[in-house]
CSV table of C-alpha atoms in Angstrom, one decimal:
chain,number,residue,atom,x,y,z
A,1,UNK,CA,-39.5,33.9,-34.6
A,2,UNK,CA,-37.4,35.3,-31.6
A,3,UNK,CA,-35.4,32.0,-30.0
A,4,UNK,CA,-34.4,32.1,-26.5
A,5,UNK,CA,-30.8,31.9,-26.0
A,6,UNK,CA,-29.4,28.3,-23.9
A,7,UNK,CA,-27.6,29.0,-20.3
A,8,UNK,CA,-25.7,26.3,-19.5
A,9,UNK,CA,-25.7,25.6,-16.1
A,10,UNK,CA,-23.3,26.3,-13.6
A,11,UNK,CA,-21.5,23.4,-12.1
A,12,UNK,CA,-20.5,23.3,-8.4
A,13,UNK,CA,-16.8,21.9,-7.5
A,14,UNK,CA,-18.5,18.9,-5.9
A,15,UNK,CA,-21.3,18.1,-8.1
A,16,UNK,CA,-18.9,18.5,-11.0
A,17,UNK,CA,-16.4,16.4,-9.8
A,18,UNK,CA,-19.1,13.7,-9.6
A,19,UNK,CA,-20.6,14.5,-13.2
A,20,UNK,CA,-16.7,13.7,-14.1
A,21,UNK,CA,-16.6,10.7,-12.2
A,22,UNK,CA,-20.5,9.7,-13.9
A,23,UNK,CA,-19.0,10.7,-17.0
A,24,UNK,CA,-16.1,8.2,-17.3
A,25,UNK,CA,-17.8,5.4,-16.2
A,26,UNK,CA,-20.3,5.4,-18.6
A,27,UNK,CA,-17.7,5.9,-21.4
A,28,UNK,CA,-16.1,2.1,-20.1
A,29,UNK,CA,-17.3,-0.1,-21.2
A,30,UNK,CA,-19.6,-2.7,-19.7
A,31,UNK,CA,-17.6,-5.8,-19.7
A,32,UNK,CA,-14.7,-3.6,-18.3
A,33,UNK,CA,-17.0,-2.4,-15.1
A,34,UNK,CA,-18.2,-6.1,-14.5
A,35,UNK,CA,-15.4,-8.6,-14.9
A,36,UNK,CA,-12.7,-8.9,-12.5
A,37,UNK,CA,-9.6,-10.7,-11.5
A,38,UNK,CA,-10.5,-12.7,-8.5
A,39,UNK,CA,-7.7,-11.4,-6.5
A,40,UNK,CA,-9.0,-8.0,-7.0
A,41,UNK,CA,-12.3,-9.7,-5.3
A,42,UNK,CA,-11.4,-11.9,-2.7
A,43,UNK,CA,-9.0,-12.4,0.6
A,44,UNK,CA,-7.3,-15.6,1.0
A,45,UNK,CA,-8.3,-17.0,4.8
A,46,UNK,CA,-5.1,-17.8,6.6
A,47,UNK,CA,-2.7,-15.0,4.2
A,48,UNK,CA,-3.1,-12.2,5.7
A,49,UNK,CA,-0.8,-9.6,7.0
A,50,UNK,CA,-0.2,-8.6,11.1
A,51,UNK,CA,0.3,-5.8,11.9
A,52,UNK,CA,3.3,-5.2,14.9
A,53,UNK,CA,4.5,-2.6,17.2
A,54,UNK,CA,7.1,-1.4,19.1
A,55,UNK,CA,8.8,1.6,21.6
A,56,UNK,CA,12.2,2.7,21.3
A,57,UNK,CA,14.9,5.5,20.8
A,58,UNK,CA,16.3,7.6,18.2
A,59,UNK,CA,19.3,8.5,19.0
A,60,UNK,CA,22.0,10.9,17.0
A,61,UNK,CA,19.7,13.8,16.6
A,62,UNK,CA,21.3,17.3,16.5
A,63,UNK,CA,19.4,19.1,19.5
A,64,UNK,CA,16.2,18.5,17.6
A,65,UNK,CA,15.3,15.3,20.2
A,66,UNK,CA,12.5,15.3,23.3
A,67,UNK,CA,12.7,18.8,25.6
A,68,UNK,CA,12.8,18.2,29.3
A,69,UNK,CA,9.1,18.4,30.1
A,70,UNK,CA,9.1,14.8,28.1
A,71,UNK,CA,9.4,12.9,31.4
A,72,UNK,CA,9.3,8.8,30.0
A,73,UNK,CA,12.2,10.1,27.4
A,74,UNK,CA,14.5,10.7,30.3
A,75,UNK,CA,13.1,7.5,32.1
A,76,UNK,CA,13.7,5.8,28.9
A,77,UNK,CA,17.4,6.8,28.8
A,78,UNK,CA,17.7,6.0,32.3
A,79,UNK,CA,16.7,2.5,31.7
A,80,UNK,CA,18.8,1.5,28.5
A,81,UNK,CA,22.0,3.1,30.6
A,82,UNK,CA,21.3,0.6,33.2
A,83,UNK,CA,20.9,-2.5,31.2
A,84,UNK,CA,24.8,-1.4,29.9
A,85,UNK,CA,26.2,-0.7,33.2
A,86,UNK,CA,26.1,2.9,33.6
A,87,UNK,CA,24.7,3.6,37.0
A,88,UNK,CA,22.9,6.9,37.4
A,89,UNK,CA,21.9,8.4,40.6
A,90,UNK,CA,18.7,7.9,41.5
A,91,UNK,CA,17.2,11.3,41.2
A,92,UNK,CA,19.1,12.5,38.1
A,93,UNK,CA,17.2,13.7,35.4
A,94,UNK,CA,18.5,12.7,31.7
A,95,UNK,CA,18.7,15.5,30.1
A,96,UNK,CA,19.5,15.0,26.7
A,97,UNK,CA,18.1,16.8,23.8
A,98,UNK,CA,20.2,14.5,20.8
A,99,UNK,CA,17.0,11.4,21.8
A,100,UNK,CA,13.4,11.4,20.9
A,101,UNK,CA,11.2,8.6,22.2
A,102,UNK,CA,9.3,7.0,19.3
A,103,UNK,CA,6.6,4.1,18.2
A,104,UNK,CA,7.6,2.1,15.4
A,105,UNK,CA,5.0,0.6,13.4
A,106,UNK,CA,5.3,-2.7,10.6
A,107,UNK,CA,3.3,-5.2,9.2
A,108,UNK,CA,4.3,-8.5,8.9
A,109,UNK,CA,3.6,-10.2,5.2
A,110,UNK,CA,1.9,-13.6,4.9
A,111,UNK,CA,3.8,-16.5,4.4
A,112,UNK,CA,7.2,-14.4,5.8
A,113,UNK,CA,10.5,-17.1,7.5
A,114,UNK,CA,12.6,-16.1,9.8
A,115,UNK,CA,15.3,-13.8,9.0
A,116,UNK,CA,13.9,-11.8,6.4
A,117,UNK,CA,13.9,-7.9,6.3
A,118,UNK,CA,10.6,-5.9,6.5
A,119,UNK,CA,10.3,-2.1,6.5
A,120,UNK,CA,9.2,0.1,9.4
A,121,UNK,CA,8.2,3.5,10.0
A,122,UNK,CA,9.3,5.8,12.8
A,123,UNK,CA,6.9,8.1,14.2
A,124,UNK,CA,7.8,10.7,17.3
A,125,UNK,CA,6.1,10.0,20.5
A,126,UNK,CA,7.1,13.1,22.6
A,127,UNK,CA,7.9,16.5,21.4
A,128,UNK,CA,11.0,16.7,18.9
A,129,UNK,CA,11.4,18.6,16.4
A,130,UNK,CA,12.8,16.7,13.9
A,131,UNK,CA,14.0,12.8,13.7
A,132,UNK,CA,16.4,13.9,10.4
A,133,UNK,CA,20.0,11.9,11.1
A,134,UNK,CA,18.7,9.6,13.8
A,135,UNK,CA,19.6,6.1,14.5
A,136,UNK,CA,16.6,4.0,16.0
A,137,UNK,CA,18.0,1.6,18.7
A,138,UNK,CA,17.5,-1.9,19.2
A,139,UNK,CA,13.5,-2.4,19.6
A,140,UNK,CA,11.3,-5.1,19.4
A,141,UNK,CA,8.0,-5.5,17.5
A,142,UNK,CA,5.0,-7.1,19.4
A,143,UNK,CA,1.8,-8.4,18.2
A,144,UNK,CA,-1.3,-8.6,19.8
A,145,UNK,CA,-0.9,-11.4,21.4
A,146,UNK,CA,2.0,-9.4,23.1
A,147,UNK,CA,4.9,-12.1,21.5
A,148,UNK,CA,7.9,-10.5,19.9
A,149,UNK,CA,8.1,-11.5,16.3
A,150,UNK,CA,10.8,-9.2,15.3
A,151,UNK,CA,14.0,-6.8,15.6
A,152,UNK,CA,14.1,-2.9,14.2
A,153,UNK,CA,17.2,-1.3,13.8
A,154,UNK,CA,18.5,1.6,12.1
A,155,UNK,CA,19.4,4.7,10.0
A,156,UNK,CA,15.6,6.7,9.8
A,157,UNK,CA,14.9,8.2,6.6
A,158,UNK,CA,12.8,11.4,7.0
A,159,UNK,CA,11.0,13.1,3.8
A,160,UNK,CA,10.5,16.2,5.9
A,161,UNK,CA,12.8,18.7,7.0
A,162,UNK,CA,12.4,21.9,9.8
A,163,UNK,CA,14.7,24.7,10.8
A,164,UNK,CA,14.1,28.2,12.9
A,165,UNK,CA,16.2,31.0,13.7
A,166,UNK,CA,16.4,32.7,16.8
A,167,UNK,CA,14.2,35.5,16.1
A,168,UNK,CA,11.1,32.5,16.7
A,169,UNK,CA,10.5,32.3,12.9
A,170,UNK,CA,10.7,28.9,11.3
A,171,UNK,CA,10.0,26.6,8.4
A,172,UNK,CA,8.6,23.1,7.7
A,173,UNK,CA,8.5,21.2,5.1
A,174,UNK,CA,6.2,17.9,4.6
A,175,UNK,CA,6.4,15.9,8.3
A,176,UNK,CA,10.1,16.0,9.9
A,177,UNK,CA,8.9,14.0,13.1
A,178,UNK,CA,7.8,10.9,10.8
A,179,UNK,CA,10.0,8.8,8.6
A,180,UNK,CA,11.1,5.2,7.9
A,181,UNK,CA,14.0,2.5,8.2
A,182,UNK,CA,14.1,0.5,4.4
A,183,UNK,CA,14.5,-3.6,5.7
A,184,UNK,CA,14.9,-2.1,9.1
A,185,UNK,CA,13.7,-4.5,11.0
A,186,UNK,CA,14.1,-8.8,10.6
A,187,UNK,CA,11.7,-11.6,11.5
A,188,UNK,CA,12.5,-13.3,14.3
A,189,UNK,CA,9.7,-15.5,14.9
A,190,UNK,CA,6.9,-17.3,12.3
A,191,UNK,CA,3.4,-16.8,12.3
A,192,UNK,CA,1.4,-20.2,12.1
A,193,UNK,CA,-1.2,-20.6,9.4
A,194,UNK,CA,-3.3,-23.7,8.5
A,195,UNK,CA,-3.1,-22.6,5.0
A,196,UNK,CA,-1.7,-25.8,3.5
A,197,UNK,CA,-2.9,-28.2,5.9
A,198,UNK,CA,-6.6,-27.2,5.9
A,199,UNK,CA,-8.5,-29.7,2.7
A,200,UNK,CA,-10.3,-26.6,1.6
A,201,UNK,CA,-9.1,-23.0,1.1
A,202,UNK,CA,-11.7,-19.9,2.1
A,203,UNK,CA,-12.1,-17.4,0.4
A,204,UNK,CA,-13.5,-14.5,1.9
A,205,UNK,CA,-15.5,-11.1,-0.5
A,206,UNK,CA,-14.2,-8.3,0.4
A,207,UNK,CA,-17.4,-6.9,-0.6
A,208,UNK,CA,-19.8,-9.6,-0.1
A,209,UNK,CA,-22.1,-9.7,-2.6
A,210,UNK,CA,-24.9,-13.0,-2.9
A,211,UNK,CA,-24.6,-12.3,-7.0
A,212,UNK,CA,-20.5,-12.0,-6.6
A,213,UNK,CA,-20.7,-15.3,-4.3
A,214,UNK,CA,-23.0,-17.3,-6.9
A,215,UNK,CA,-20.9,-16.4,-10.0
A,216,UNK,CA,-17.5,-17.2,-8.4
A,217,UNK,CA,-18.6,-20.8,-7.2
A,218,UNK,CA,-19.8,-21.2,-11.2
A,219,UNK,CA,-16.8,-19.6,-12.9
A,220,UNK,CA,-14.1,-21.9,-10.6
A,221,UNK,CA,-16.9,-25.2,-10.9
A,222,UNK,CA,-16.6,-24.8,-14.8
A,223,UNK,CA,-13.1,-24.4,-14.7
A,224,UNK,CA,-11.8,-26.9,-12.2
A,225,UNK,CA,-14.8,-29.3,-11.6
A,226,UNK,CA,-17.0,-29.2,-8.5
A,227,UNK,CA,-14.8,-28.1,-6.0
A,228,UNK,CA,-16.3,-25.0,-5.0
A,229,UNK,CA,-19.1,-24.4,-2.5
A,230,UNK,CA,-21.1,-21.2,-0.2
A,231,UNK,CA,-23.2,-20.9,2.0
A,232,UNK,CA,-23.5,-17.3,2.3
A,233,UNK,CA,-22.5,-14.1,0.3
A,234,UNK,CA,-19.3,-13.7,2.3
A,235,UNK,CA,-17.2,-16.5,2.0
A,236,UNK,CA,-17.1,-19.5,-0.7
A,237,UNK,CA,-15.2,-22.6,0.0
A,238,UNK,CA,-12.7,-24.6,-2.3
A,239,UNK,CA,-11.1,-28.3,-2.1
A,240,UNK,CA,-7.7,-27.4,-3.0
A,241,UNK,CA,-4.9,-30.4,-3.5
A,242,UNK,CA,-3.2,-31.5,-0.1
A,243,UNK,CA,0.8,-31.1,-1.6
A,244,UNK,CA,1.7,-27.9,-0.8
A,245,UNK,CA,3.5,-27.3,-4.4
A,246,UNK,CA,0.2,-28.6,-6.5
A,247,UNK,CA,-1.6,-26.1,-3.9
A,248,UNK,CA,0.1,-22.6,-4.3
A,249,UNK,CA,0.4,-23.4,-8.5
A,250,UNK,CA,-3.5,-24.2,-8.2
A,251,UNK,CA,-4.2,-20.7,-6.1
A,252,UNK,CA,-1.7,-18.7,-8.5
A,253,UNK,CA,-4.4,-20.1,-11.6
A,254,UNK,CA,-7.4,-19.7,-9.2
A,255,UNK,CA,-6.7,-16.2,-8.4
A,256,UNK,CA,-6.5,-14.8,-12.6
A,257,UNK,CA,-9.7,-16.2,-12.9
A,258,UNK,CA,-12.3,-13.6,-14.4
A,259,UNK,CA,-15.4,-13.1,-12.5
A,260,UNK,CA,-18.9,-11.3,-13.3
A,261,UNK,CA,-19.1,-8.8,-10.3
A,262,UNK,CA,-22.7,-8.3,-9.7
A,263,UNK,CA,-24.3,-5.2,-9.6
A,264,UNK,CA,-24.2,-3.1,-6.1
A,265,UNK,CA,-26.6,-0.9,-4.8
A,266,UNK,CA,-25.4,2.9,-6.3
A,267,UNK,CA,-24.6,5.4,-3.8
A,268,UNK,CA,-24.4,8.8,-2.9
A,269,UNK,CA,-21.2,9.6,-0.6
A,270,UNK,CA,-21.0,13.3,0.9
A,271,UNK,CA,-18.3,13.9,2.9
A,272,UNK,CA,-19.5,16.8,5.3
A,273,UNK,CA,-15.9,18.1,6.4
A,274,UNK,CA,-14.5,19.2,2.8
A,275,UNK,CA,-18.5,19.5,1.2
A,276,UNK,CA,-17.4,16.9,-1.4
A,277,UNK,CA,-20.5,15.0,-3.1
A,278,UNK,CA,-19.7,11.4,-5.2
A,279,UNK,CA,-23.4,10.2,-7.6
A,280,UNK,CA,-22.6,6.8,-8.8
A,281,UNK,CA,-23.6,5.7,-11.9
A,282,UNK,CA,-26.9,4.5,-11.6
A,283,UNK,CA,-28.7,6.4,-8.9
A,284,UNK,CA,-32.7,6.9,-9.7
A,285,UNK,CA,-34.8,9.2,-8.7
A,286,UNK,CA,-38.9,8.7,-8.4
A,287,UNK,CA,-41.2,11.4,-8.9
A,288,UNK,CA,-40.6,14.3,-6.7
A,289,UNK,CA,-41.2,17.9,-6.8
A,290,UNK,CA,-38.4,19.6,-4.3
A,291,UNK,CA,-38.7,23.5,-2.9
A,292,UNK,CA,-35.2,24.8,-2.3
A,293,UNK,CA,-34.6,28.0,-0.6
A,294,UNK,CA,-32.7,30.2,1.8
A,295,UNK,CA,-33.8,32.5,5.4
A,296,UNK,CA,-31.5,35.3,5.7
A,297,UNK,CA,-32.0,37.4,8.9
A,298,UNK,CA,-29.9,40.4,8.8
A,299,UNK,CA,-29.3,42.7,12.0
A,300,UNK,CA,-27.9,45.9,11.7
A,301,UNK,CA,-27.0,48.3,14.9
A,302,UNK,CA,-26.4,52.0,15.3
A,303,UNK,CA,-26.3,54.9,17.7
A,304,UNK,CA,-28.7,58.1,17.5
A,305,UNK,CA,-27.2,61.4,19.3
A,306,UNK,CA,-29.9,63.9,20.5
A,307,UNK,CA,-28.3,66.9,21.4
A,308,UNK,CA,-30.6,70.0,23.0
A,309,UNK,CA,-29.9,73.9,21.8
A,310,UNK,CA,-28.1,75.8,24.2
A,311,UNK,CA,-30.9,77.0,26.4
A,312,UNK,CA,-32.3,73.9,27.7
A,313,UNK,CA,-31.9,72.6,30.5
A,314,UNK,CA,-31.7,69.1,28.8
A,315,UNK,CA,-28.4,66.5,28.3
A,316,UNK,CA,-26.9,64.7,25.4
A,317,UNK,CA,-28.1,61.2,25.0
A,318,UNK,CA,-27.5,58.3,22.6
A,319,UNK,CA,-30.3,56.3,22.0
A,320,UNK,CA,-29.2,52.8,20.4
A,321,UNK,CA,-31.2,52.0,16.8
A,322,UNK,CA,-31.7,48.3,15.3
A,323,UNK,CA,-32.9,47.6,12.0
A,324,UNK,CA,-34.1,43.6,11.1
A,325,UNK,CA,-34.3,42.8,8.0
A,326,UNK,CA,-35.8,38.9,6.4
A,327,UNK,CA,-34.8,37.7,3.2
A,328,UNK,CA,-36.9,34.5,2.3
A,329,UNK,CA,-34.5,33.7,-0.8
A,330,UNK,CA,-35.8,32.8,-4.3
A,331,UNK,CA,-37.2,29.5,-3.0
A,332,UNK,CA,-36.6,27.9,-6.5
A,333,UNK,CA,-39.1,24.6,-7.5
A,334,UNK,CA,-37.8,22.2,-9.8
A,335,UNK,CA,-38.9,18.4,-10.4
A,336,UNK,CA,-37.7,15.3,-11.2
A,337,UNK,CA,-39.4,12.8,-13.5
A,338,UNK,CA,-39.8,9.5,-12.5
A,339,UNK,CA,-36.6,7.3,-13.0
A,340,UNK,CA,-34.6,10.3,-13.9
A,341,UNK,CA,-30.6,9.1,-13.8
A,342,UNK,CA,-27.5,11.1,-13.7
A,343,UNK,CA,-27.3,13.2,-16.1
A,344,UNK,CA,-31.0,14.7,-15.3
A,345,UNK,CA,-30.2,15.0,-11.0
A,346,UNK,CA,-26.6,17.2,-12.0
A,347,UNK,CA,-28.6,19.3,-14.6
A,348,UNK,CA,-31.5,20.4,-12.5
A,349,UNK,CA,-29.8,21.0,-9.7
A,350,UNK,CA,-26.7,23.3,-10.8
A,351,UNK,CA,-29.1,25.1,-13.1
A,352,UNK,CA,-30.3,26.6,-10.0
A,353,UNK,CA,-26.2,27.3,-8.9
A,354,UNK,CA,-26.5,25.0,-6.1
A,355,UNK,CA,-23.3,24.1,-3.6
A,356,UNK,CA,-22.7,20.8,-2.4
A,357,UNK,CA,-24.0,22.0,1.1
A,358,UNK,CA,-27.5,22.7,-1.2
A,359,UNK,CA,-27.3,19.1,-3.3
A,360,UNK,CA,-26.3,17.5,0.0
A,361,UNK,CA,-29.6,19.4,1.8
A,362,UNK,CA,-31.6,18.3,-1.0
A,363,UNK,CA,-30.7,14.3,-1.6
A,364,UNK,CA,-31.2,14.2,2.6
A,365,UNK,CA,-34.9,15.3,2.3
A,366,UNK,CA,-35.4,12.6,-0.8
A,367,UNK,CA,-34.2,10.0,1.0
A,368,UNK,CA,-36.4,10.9,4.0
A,369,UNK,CA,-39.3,10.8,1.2
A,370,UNK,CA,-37.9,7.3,-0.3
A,371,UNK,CA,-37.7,9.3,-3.7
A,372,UNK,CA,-34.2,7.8,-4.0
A,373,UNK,CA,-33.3,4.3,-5.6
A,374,UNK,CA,-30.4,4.2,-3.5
A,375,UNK,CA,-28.3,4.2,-0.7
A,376,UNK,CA,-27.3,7.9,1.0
A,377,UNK,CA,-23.8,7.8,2.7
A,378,UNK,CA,-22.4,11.0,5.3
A,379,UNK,CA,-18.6,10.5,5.9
């Protein structure tokens, strides 16, 4: 008997990377994909980090600063000479290539006092080249409620580097106009919580979940007692102990608790800029017979030259000529068996060599038909 050899089918970049992805989570195992840490799970209402803001000068730089047509870095010069004394006359442009105007960005940790050290970053707000050997002045960091909660100061680090010659040709490496200030800047004023006054703590899903919700409430009841309560599948409440020591050593053992996560709707994420496509582990497929194919309409041009013989009385012309050609494509059937998973959706569909732009294409127009037991998501 003559046996027909096996092709394996071609996998795309996207789809593979998703029959990876597929592939190592079903070789966890399950208890490993359902139970969490409940840190991992929750956010603690009233810990939370702020982020703050801030406008300033880097100063030190070695011609590599803010050109002249960067009007507010001259203004800004102009106004930090004043506040020292130096008068300059009204009209005077600061020219001054060693300064770049720049936002500095932070985030201030829960629970942070006064006088400690948070890092910042330094990013270039006008048109220099590079901030490499700057020194950021004196700014303050606002909210936004528009308060100043603290100071930044100092030496910028910059990962990136830039340099050109004076024939125009030049070279950059990672991002010279970015770059950060370790501790750079120190609190200067507290943010308020209620955490340890409040006689119950929330804690908010960062992925709320009505399964998620119910097992929390029954993992921390069995543990601690009935203390935990929800009403909804976003938040679940806990009477915590009112001294504020008893309270962060109850939180430090509430947080390693282990918790059933339950099981989310699976998804298919395509991200249409880079043609990437993500299958969870999961996704189902009804019935459905699907007709892929292409239209290619090709339209070629050329010129005709009719010359007459040499006695008549006729001229040369040149007559345009179009030729239209239609390619339907293959228009390849293939069908899916009801409740096929994973494996099955990758298989059929790269046998046929599809791109992402194809799978994408294709999981649109089962979704439309409600052939998919899932949720479809474009980024």
């Amino acid at each position: 008997m003559r046996r027909t050899p096996v092709r394996t089918p071609f996998l795309s970049a996207g789809a593979a990377l998703a029959f990876a992805c597929a592939a190592l989570l079903s070789a966890l195992p399950l208890q490993a994909q359902a139970a969490q840490t409940l840190r991992n799970l929750v956010s603690i209402e009233g810990v939370r980090e702020n982020p703050l803001v801030g406008y300033g000068l880097v100063v030190g730089l070695n011609g590599s600063g803010d050109s002249t047509q960067v009007k507010f870095s001259s203004q800004s010069v102009i106004n930090m000479l004043k506040q020292f004394g130096v008068k300059v006359p009204d009209g005077t442009d600061a020219k001054s290539k060693n300064v770049a105007t720049v936002m500095v960005s932070a985030v201030f940790p829960p629970g942070y006092r006064r006088g400690q050290a948070i890092d910042i970053t330094v990013s270039s707000l006008g048109d220099a080249k590079s901030l490499r050997g700057g020194a950021l002045l004196l700014t303050p960091l606002r909210a936004a409620d528009n308060e100043v909660y603290a100071l930044a100061q100092g030496n910028v680090v910059v990962g990136g580097l830039s340099a050109a010659g004076k024939s125009g040709s030049s070279v950059t490496v990672n991002t010279p106009t970015s770059g950060r200030v370790p501790n750079g800047a120190t609190i200067e004023r507290e943010i308020a919580t209620d955490f340890a006054t409040r006689p119950t703590v929330r804690l908010s899903l960062r992925h709320p979940h009505f399964q998620t919700a119910t097992n929390i409430v029954e993992s921390i009841n069995r543990k601690f007692g009935e203390i935990a309560s929800t009403t909804d599948a976003t938040s679940v409440d806990v009477v915590a102990p009112e001294n504020p020591t008893q309270r962060v050593a109850f939180m430090a053992k509430l947080e390693s608790l282990a918790i059933e996560v339950g099981d989310n709707n699976p998804k298919v994420v395509f991200n249409s800029r880079t043609g990437t496509v993500v299958i969870a582990d999961g996704l189902r497929v009804r019935a459905a017979a699907v007709t892929h194919g292409s239209l290619k309409v090709v339209i070629s041009e050329s010129s005709k030259v009719s010359q007459p013989n040499a006695f008549a009385q006729g001229s040369t012309q040149v007559t345009p000529q179009s030729a239209v050609s239609v390619d339907q494509g293959s228009g390849q059937m293939f069908k899916w068996p009801a409740g096929a998973k994973l494996q099955t959706i990758i298989d059929t569909v790269n046998a046929l060599g599809a791109s992402p732009d194809d799978i994408m294409a294709i999981l649109q127009a089962l979704d439309q038909a409600g052939a998919i037991e899932g949720e479809l998501v474009v980024i």
